[in-house]
Coordinates of C-alpha atoms in Angstrom, one line a residue:
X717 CA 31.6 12.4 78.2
X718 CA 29.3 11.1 75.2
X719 CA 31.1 8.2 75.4
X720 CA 30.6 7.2 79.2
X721 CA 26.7 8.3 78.7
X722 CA 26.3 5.8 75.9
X723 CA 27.9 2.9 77.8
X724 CA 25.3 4.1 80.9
X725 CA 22.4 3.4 78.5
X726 CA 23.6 0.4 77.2
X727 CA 24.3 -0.8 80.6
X728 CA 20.8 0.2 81.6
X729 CA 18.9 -1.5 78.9
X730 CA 21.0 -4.5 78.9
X731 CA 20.1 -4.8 83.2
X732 CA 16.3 -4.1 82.7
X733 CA 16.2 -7.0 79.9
X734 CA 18.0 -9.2 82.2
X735 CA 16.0 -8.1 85.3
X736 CA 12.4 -9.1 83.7
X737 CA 14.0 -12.2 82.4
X738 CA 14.8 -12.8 86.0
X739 CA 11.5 -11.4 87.3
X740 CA 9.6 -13.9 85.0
X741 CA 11.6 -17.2 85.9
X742 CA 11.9 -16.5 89.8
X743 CA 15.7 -15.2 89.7
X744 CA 16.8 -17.9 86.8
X745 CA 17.6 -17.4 83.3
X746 CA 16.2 -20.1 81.1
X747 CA 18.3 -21.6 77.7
X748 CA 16.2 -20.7 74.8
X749 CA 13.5 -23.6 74.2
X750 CA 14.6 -26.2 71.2
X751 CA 12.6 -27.0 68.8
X752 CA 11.1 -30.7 69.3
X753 CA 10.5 -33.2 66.4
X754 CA 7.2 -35.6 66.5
X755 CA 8.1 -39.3 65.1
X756 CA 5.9 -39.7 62.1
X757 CA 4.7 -43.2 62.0
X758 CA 5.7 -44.8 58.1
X759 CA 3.3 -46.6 56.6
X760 CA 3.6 -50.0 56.5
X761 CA 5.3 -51.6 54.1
X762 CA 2.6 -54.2 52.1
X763 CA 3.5 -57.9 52.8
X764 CA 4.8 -59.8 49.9
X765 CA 2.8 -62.4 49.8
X766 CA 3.5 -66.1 48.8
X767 CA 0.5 -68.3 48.0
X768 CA 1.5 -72.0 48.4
X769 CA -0.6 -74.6 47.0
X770 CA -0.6 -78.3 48.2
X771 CA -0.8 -82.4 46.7
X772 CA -4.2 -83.8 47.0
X773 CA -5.0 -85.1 43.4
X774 CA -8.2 -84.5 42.4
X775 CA -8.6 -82.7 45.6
X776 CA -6.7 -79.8 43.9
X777 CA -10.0 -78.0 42.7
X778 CA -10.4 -76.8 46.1
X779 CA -7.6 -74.3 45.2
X780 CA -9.4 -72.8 42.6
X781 CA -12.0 -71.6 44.9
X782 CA -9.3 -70.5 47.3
X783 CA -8.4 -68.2 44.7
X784 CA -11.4 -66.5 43.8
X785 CA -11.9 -65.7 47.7
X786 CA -8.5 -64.0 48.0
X787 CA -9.1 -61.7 44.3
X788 CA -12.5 -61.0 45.8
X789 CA -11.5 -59.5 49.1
X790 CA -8.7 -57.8 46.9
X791 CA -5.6 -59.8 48.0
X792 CA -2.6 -61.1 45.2
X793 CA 0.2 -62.9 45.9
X794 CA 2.9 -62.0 44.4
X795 CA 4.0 -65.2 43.7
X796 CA 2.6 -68.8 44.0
X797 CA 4.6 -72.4 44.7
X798 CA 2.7 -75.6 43.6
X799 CA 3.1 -79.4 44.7
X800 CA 1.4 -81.9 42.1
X801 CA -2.2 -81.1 41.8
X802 CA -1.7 -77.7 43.4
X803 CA 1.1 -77.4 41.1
X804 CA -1.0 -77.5 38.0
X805 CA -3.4 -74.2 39.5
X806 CA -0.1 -72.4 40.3
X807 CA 0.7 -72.7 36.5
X808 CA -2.0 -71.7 35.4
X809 CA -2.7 -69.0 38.0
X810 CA 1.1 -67.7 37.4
X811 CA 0.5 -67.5 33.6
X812 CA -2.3 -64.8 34.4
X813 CA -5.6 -67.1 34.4
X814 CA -7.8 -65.5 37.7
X815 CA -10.4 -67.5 40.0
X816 CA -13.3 -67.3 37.4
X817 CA -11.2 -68.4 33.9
X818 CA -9.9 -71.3 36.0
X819 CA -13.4 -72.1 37.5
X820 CA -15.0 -72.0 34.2
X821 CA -12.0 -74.1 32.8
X822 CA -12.2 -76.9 35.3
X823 CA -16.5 -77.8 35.1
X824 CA -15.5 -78.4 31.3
X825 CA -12.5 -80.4 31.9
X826 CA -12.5 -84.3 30.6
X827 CA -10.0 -85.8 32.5
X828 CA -9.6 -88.1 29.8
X829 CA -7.5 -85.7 28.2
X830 CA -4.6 -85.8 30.7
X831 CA -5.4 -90.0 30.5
X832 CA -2.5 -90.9 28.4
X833 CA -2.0 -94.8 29.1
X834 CA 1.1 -96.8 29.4
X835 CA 1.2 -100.7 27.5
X836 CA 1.5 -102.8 28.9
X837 CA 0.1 -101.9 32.3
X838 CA 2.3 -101.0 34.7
X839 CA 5.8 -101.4 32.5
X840 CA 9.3 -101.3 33.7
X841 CA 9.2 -97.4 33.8
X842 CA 6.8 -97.7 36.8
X843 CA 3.5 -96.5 36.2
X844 CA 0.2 -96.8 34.6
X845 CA 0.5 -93.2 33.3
X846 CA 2.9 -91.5 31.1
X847 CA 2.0 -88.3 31.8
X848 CA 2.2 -86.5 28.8
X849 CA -0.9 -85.6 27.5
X850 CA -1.3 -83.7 30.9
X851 CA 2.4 -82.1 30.1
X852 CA 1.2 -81.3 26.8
X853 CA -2.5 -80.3 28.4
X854 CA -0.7 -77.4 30.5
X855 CA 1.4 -76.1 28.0
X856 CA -1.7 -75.4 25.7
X857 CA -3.1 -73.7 28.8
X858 CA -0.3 -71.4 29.7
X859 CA 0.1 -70.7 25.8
X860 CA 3.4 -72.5 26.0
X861 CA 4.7 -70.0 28.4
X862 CA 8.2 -71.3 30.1
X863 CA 8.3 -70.9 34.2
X864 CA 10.8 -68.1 33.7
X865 CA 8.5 -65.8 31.8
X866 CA 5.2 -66.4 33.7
X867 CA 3.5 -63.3 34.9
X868 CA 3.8 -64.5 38.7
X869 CA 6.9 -65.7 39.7
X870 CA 6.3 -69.2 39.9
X871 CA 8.0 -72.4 41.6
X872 CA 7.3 -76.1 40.7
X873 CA 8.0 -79.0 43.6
X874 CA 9.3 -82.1 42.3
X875 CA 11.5 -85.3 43.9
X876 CA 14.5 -86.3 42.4
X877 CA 14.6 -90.1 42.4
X878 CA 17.8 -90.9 43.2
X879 CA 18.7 -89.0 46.1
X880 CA 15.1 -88.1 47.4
X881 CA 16.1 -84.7 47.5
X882 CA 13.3 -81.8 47.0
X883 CA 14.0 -79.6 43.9
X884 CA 12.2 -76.2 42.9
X885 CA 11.9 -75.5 39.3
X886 CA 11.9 -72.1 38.7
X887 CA 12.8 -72.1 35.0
X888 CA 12.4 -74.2 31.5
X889 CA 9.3 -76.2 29.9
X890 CA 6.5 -75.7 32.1
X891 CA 3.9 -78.6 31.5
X892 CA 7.3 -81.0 31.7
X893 CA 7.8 -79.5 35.6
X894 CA 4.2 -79.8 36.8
X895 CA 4.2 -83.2 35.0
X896 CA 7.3 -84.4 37.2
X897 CA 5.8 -82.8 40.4
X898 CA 2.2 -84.8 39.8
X899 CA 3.8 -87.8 39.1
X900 CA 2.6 -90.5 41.8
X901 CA 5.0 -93.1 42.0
X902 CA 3.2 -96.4 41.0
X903 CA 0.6 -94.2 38.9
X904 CA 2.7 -92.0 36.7
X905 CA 6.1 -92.8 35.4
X906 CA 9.2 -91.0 36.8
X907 CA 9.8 -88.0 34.3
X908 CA 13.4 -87.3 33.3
X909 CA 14.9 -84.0 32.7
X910 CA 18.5 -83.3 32.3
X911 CA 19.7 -86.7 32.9
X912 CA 17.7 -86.9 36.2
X913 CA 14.3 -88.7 37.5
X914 CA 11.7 -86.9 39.0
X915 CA 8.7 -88.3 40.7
X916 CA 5.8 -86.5 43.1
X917 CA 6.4 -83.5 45.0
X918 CA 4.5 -84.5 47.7
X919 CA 6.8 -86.6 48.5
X920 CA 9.4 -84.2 50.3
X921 CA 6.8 -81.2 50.2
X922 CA 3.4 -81.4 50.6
X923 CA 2.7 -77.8 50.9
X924 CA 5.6 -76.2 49.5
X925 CA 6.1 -73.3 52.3
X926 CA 9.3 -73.6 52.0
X927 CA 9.8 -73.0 48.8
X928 CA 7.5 -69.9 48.6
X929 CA 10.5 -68.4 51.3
X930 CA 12.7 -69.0 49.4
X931 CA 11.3 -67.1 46.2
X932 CA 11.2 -64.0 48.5
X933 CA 7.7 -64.2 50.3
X934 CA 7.2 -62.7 53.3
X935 CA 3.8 -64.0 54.1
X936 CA 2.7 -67.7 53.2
X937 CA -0.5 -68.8 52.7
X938 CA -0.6 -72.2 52.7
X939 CA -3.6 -74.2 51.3
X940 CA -3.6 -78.1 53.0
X941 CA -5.7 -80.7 50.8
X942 CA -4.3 -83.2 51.7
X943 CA -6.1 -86.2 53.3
X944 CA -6.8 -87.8 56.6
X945 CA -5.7 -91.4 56.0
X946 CA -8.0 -92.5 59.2
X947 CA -11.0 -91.3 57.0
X948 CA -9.8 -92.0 53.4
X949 CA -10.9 -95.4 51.8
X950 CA -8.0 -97.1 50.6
X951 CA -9.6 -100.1 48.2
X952 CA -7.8 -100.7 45.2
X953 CA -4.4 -100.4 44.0
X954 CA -4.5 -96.6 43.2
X955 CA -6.4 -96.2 46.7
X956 CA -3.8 -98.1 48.1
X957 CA -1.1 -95.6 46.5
X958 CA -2.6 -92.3 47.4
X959 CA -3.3 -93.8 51.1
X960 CA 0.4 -94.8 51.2
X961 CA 1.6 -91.2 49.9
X962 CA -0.6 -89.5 52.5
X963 CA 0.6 -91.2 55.6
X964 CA 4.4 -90.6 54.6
X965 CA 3.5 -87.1 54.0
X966 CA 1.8 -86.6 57.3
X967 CA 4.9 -85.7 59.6
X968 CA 6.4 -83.5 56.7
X969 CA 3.2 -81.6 55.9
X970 CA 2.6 -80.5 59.9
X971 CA 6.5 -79.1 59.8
X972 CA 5.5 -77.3 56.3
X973 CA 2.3 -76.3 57.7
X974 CA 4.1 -74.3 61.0
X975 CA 6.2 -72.7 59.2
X976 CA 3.2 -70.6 56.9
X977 CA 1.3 -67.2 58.3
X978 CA -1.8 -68.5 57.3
X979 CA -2.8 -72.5 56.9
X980 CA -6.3 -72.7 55.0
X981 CA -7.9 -75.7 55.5
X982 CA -10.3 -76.6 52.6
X983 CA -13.3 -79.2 54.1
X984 CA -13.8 -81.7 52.0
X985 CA -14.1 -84.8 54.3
X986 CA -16.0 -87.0 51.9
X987 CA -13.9 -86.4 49.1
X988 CA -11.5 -88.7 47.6
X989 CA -8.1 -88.1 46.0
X990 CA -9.5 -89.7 43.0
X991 CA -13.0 -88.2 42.6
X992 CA -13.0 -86.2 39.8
X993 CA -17.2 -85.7 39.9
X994 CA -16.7 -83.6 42.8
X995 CA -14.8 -80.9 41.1
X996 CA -17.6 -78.1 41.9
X997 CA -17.9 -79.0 45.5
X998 CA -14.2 -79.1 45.9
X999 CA -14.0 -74.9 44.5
X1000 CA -16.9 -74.3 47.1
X1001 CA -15.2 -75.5 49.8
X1002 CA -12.1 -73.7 49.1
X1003 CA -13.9 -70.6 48.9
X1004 CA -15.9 -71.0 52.3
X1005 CA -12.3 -72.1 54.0
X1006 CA -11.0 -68.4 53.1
X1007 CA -14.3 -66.9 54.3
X1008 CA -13.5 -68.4 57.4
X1009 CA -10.2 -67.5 57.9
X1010 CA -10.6 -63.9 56.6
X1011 CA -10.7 -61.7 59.5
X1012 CA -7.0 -63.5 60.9
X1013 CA -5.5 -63.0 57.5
X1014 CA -6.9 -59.1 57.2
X1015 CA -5.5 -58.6 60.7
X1016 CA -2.3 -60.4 60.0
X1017 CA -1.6 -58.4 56.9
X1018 CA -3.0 -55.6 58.2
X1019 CA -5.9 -54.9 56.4
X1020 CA -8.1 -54.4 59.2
X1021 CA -7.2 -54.0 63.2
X1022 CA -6.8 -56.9 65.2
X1023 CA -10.0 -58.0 67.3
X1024 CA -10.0 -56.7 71.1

């Protein structure tokens, strides 16, 4: 008797719980709801970013002022590829010099001091130049510091001689490296190291994009100094030189050029390879080309939203 009451009861509370379930879903049961999960957007990951400096001789200043723009809108490479003249700002920039130290250092240069001439003129090693007082010049400016043990990883563009193949030193005397990668054939002589002659970088790599890949960078910015041979004088013999390395490198340097994120474009129409007195003009320029391409690099790094 007790027992068939207590299976009544159950029987009666379990079909009222199940009738309102039905009265309150129109004569269906529902499945219990499951929890949902909202994606959580990661942050994004900060580029790492490979500054890449080009040839241009004396040109090269305008990297300098390239480099104060980027500190002063708060971006650092993480590491930094040079080709001859750019190759010597990479040094120093790698060994831990910033914008200001190198634009302080380079009003007060003499380039007389990286003059070191070869007699007679012109010898059998091929050029005026030896080349090292200015290997001797960098090494007292990077405190004798060897490519491997620079605070920036840092990556020197040189030609071997023989073959005409590019090579990236990433290791070993530093002021020797930048030495071979500035060295103009006709003005400097070839450099050897390890049984090998190296001449100019910019002769297989006038913005060395490529190289900054393969150190690891996932964003390039390329700086282009080089020259316009339709508006460069090319009087003289060492006008003649420069003008004949620009024109090779003009095929090479637009395939570098497309492969970089950014391509900044110092102005410096009136400015020689060889003009030296132009130095403050050259930094200026360089920082006014970063001012204009600022709001495409924020956007591309993601710094700021893209426009529209």
């Amino acid at each position: 008797m007790h027992r068939r009451m207590f299976l009544g009861a159950a029987s009666a509370i379990f079909g009222g719980l199940t009738g309102c379930s039905m009265f309150h879903s129109g004569g269906n049961a529902t499945p219990p709801t499951q929890p949902t999960t909202v994606p959580v957007a990661s942050p994004r990951k900060p580029a790492r970013i490979g500054l890449a400096l080009g040839g241009g001789a004396a040109r090269g200043f305008a990297h300098i002022g390239v480099i104060k723009a980027l500190e002063a809108q708060g971006i650092h490479p993480a590491l930094v590829t040079g080709t001859s003249a750019g190759s010597v700002v990479a040094a120093l920039y790698a060994s831990g010099m910033d914008g200001f130290e190198m634009n302080a250092l380079a009003l007060k240069m003499d380039e007389a001091v990286i003059a070191d001439w070869a007699l007679p003129f012109g010898s059998r090693f091929g050029g005026w130049l030896k080349g090292e007082a200015l290997q001797r010049y960098v090494n007292q400016l990077v405190h004798h510091r060897t490519i491997d043990n620079m605070k920036l990883p840092l990556g020197i563009v040189a030609t071997e001689l023989k073959s005409g193949t590019p090579i990236v030193f990433r290791r070993g005397n530093t002021g020797q490296a930048v030495r071979a990668s500035c060295s103009i054939p006709g003005v400097f002589q070839p450099v050897s190291i390890a049984g090998k002659q190296y001449v100019d970088g910019g002769l297989v790599a006038p913005v060395p994009t490529e190289a900054a890949r393969q150190m690891g960078a996932d964003f390039v910015i390329a700086v282009n100094i080089s020259t316009d041979p339709a508006g460069q004088s090319a009087d003289g013999q060492v006008g003649v030189l420069l003008q004949t390395t620009a024109i090779m490198g003009q095929t090479i340097n637009k395939l570098a050029l497309a492969s970089a994120d950014i391509v900044i474009r110092p102005d410096l129409p009136a400015m020689s390879s060889s003009d030296f007195g132009a130095r403050n003009q050259a930094i200026l320029a360089g920082e006014r080309a970063v001012a204009a391409i600022l709001p495409e690099l924020k956007a591309q790094l993601g710094l700021i939203p893209p426009a529209g």
